[in-house]
PDB file of C-alpha atoms in Angstrom:
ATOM      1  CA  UNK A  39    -107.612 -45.967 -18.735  1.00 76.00           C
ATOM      2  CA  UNK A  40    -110.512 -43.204 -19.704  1.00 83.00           C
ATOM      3  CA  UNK A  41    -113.812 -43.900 -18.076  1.00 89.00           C
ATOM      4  CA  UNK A  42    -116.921 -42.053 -19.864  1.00 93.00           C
ATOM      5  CA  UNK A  43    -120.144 -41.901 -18.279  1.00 94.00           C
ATOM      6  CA  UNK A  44    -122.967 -40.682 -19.852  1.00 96.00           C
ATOM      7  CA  UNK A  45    -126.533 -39.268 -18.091  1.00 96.00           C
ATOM      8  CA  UNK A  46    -129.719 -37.097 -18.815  1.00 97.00           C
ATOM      9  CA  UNK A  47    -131.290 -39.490 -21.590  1.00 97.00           C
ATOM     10  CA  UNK A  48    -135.034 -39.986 -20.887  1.00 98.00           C
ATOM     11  CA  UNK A  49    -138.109 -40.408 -22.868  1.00 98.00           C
ATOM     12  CA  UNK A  50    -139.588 -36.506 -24.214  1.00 98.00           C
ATOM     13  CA  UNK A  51    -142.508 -35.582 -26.193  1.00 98.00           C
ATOM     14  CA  UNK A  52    -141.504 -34.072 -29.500  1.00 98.00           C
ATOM     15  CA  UNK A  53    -140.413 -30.393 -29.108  1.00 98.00           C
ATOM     16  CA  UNK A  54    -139.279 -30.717 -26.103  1.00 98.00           C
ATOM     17  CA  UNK A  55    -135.188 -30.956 -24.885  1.00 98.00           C
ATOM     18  CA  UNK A  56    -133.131 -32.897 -22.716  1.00 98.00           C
ATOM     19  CA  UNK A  57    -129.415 -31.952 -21.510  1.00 98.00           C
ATOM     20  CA  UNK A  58    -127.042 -34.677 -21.974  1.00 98.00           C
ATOM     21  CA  UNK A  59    -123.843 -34.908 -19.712  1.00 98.00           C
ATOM     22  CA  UNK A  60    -120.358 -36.957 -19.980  1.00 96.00           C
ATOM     23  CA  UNK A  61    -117.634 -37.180 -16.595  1.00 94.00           C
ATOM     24  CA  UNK A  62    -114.363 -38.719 -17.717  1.00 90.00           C
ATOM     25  CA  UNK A  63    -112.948 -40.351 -14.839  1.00 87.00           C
ATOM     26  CA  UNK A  64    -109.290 -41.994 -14.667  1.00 79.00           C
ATOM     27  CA  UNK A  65    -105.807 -41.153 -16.312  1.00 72.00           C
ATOM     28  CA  UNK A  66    -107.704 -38.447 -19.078  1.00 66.00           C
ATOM     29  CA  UNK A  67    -105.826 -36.493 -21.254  1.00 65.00           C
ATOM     30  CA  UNK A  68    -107.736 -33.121 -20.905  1.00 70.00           C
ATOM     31  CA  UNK A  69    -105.904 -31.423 -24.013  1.00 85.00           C
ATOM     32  CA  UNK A  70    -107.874 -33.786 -26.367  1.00 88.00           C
ATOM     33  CA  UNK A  71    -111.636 -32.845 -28.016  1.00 94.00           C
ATOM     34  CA  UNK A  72    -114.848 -35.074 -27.127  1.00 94.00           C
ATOM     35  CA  UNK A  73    -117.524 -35.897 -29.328  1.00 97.00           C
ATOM     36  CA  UNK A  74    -120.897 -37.065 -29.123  1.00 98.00           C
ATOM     37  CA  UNK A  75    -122.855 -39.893 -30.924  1.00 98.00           C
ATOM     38  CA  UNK A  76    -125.573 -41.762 -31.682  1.00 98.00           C
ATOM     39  CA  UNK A  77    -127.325 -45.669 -32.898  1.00 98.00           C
ATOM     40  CA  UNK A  78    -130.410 -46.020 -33.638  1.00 97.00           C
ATOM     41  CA  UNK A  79    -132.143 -49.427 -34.069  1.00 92.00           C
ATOM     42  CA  UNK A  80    -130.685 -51.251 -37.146  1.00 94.00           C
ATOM     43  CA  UNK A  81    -128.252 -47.735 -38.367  1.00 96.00           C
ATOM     44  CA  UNK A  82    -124.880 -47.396 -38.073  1.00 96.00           C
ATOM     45  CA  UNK A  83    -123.505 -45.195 -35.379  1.00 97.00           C
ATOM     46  CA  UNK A  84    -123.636 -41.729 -36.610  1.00 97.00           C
ATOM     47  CA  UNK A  85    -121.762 -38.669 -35.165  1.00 98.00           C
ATOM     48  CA  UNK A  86    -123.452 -36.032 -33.701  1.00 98.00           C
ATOM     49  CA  UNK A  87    -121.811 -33.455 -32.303  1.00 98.00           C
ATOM     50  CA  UNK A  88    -117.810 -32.753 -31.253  1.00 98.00           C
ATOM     51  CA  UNK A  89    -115.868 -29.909 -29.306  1.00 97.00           C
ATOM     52  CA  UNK A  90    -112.048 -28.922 -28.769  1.00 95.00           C
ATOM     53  CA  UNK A  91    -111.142 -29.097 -24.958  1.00 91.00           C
ATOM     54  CA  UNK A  92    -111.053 -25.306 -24.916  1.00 92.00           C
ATOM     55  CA  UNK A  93    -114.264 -25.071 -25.929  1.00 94.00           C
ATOM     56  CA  UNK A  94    -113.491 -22.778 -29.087  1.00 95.00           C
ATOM     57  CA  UNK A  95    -114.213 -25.055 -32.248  1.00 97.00           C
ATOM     58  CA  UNK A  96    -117.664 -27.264 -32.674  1.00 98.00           C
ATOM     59  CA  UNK A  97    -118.523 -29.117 -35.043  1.00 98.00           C
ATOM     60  CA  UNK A  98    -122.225 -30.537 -35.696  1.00 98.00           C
ATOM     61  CA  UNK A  99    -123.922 -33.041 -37.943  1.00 98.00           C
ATOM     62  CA  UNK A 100    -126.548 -31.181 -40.407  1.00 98.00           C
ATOM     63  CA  UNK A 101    -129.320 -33.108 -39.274  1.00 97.00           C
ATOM     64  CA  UNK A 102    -128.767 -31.661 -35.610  1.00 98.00           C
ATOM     65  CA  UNK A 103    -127.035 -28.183 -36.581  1.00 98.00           C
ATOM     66  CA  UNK A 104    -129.296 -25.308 -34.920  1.00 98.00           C
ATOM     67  CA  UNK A 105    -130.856 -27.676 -32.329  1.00 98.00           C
ATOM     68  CA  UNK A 106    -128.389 -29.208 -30.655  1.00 98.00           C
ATOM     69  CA  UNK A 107    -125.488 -27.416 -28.652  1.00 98.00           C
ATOM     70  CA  UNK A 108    -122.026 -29.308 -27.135  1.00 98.00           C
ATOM     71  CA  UNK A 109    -120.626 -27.537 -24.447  1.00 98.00           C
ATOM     72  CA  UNK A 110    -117.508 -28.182 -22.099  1.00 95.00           C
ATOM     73  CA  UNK A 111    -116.860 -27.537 -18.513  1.00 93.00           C
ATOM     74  CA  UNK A 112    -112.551 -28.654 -18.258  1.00 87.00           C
ATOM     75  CA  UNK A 113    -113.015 -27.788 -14.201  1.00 87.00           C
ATOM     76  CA  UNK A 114    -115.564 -30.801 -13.996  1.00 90.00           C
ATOM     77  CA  UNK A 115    -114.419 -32.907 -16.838  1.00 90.00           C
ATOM     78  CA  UNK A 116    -117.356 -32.842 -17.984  1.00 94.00           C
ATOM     79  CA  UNK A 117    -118.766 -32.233 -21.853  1.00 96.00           C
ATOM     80  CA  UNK A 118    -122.822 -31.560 -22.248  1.00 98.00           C
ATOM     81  CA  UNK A 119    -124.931 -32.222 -24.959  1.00 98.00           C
ATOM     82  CA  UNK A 120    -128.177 -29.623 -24.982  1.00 98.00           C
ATOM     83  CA  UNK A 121    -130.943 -31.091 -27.494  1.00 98.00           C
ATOM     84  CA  UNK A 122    -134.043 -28.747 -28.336  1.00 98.00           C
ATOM     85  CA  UNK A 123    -136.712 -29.050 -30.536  1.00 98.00           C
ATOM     86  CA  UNK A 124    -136.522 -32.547 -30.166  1.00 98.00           C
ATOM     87  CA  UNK A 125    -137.843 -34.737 -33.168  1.00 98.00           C
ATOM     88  CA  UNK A 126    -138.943 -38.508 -33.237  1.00 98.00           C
ATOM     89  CA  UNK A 127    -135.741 -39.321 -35.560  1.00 97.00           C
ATOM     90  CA  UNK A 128    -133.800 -38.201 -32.998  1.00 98.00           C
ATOM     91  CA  UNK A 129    -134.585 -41.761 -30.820  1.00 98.00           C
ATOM     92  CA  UNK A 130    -131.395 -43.209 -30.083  1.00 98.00           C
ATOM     93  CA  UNK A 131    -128.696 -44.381 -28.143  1.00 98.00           C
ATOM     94  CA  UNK A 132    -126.195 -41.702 -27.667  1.00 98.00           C
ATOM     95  CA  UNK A 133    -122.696 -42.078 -26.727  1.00 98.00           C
ATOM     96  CA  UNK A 134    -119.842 -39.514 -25.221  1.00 97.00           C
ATOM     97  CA  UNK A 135    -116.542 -40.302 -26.693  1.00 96.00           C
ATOM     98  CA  UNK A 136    -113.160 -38.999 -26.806  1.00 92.00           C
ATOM     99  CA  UNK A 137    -110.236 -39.436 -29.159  1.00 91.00           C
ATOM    100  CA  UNK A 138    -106.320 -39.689 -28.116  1.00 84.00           C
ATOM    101  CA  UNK A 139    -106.597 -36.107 -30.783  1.00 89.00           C
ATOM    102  CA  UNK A 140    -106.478 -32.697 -29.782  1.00 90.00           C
ATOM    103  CA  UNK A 141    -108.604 -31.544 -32.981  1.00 93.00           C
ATOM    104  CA  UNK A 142    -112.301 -32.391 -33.744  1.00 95.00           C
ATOM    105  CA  UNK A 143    -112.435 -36.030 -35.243  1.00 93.00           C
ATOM    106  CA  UNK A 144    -115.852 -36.593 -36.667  1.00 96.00           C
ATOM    107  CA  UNK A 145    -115.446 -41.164 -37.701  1.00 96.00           C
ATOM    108  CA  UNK A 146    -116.116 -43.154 -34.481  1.00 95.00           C
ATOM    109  CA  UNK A 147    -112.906 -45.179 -35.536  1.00 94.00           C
ATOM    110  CA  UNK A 148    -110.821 -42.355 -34.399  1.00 94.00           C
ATOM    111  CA  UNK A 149    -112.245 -42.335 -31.355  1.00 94.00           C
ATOM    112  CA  UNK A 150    -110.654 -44.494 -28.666  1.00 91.00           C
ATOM    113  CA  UNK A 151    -112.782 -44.152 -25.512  1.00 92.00           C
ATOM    114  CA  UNK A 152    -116.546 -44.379 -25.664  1.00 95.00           C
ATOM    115  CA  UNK A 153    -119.260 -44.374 -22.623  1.00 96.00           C
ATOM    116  CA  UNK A 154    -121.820 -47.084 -21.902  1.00 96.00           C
ATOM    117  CA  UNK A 155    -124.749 -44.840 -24.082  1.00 97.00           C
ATOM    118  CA  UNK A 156    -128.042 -43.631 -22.690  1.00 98.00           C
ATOM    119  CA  UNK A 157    -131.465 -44.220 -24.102  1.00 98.00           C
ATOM    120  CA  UNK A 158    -133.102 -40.506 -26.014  1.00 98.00           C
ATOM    121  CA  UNK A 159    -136.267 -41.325 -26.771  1.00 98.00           C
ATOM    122  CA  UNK A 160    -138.423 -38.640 -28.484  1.00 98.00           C
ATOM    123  CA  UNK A 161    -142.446 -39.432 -28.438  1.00 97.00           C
ATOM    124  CA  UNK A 162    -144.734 -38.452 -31.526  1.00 93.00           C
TER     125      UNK A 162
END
């Protein structure tokens, strides 16, 4: 079993950034990508942001794309999520996830293992 832990959410004033972070703990399969998400109140879970374990292909959603960066570090097992330029829209709860899939995988039903989510709010 793959346990995801999410940290770094927080409440920010608009234009500002927060750095999202993700430690898979238990039997992980390191070859596969990880992916980000996010729900906000009464929308459907919406992908965000995902990233090959090597680190070499990312893939974002438009309304993120130039203000949000995934990274990966495989020593700690440990994918980031960096969010600048922050907006109000971006309020959410965002989730780490990881599919048994070596390629990026962009539908949260592909995705098999999913963290607990922590609370972005962005301030007007």
């Amino acid at each position: 079993q793959v346990h995801l832990v999410e940290s770094g959410g927080g409440l920010v004033q608009a234009g500002g950034s927060l750095r999202l972070s993700c430690v898979a703990s238990g039997r992980t399969f390191s070859g596969y990508s990880r992916g980000w998400f996010r729900q906000a109140p009464g929308k459907e879970r919406e992908f965000v942001a995902a990233i090959t374990w090597s680190g070499r292909s990312t893939r974002y959603a438009d309304s993120v794309k130039g203000r949000f960066t995934i990274s990966i570090d495989n020593a700690k097992n440990t994918v980031y999520l960096q969010m600048n330029s922050l907006k109000p829209e971006d309020t959410a709860v965002y989730y780490c996830a990881s599919p048994n899939n070596p390629s990026i995988v962009t539908t949260s039903h592909d995705y098999y293992y999913w963290g607990q989510g922590t609370q972005v709010t962005v301030s007007s």
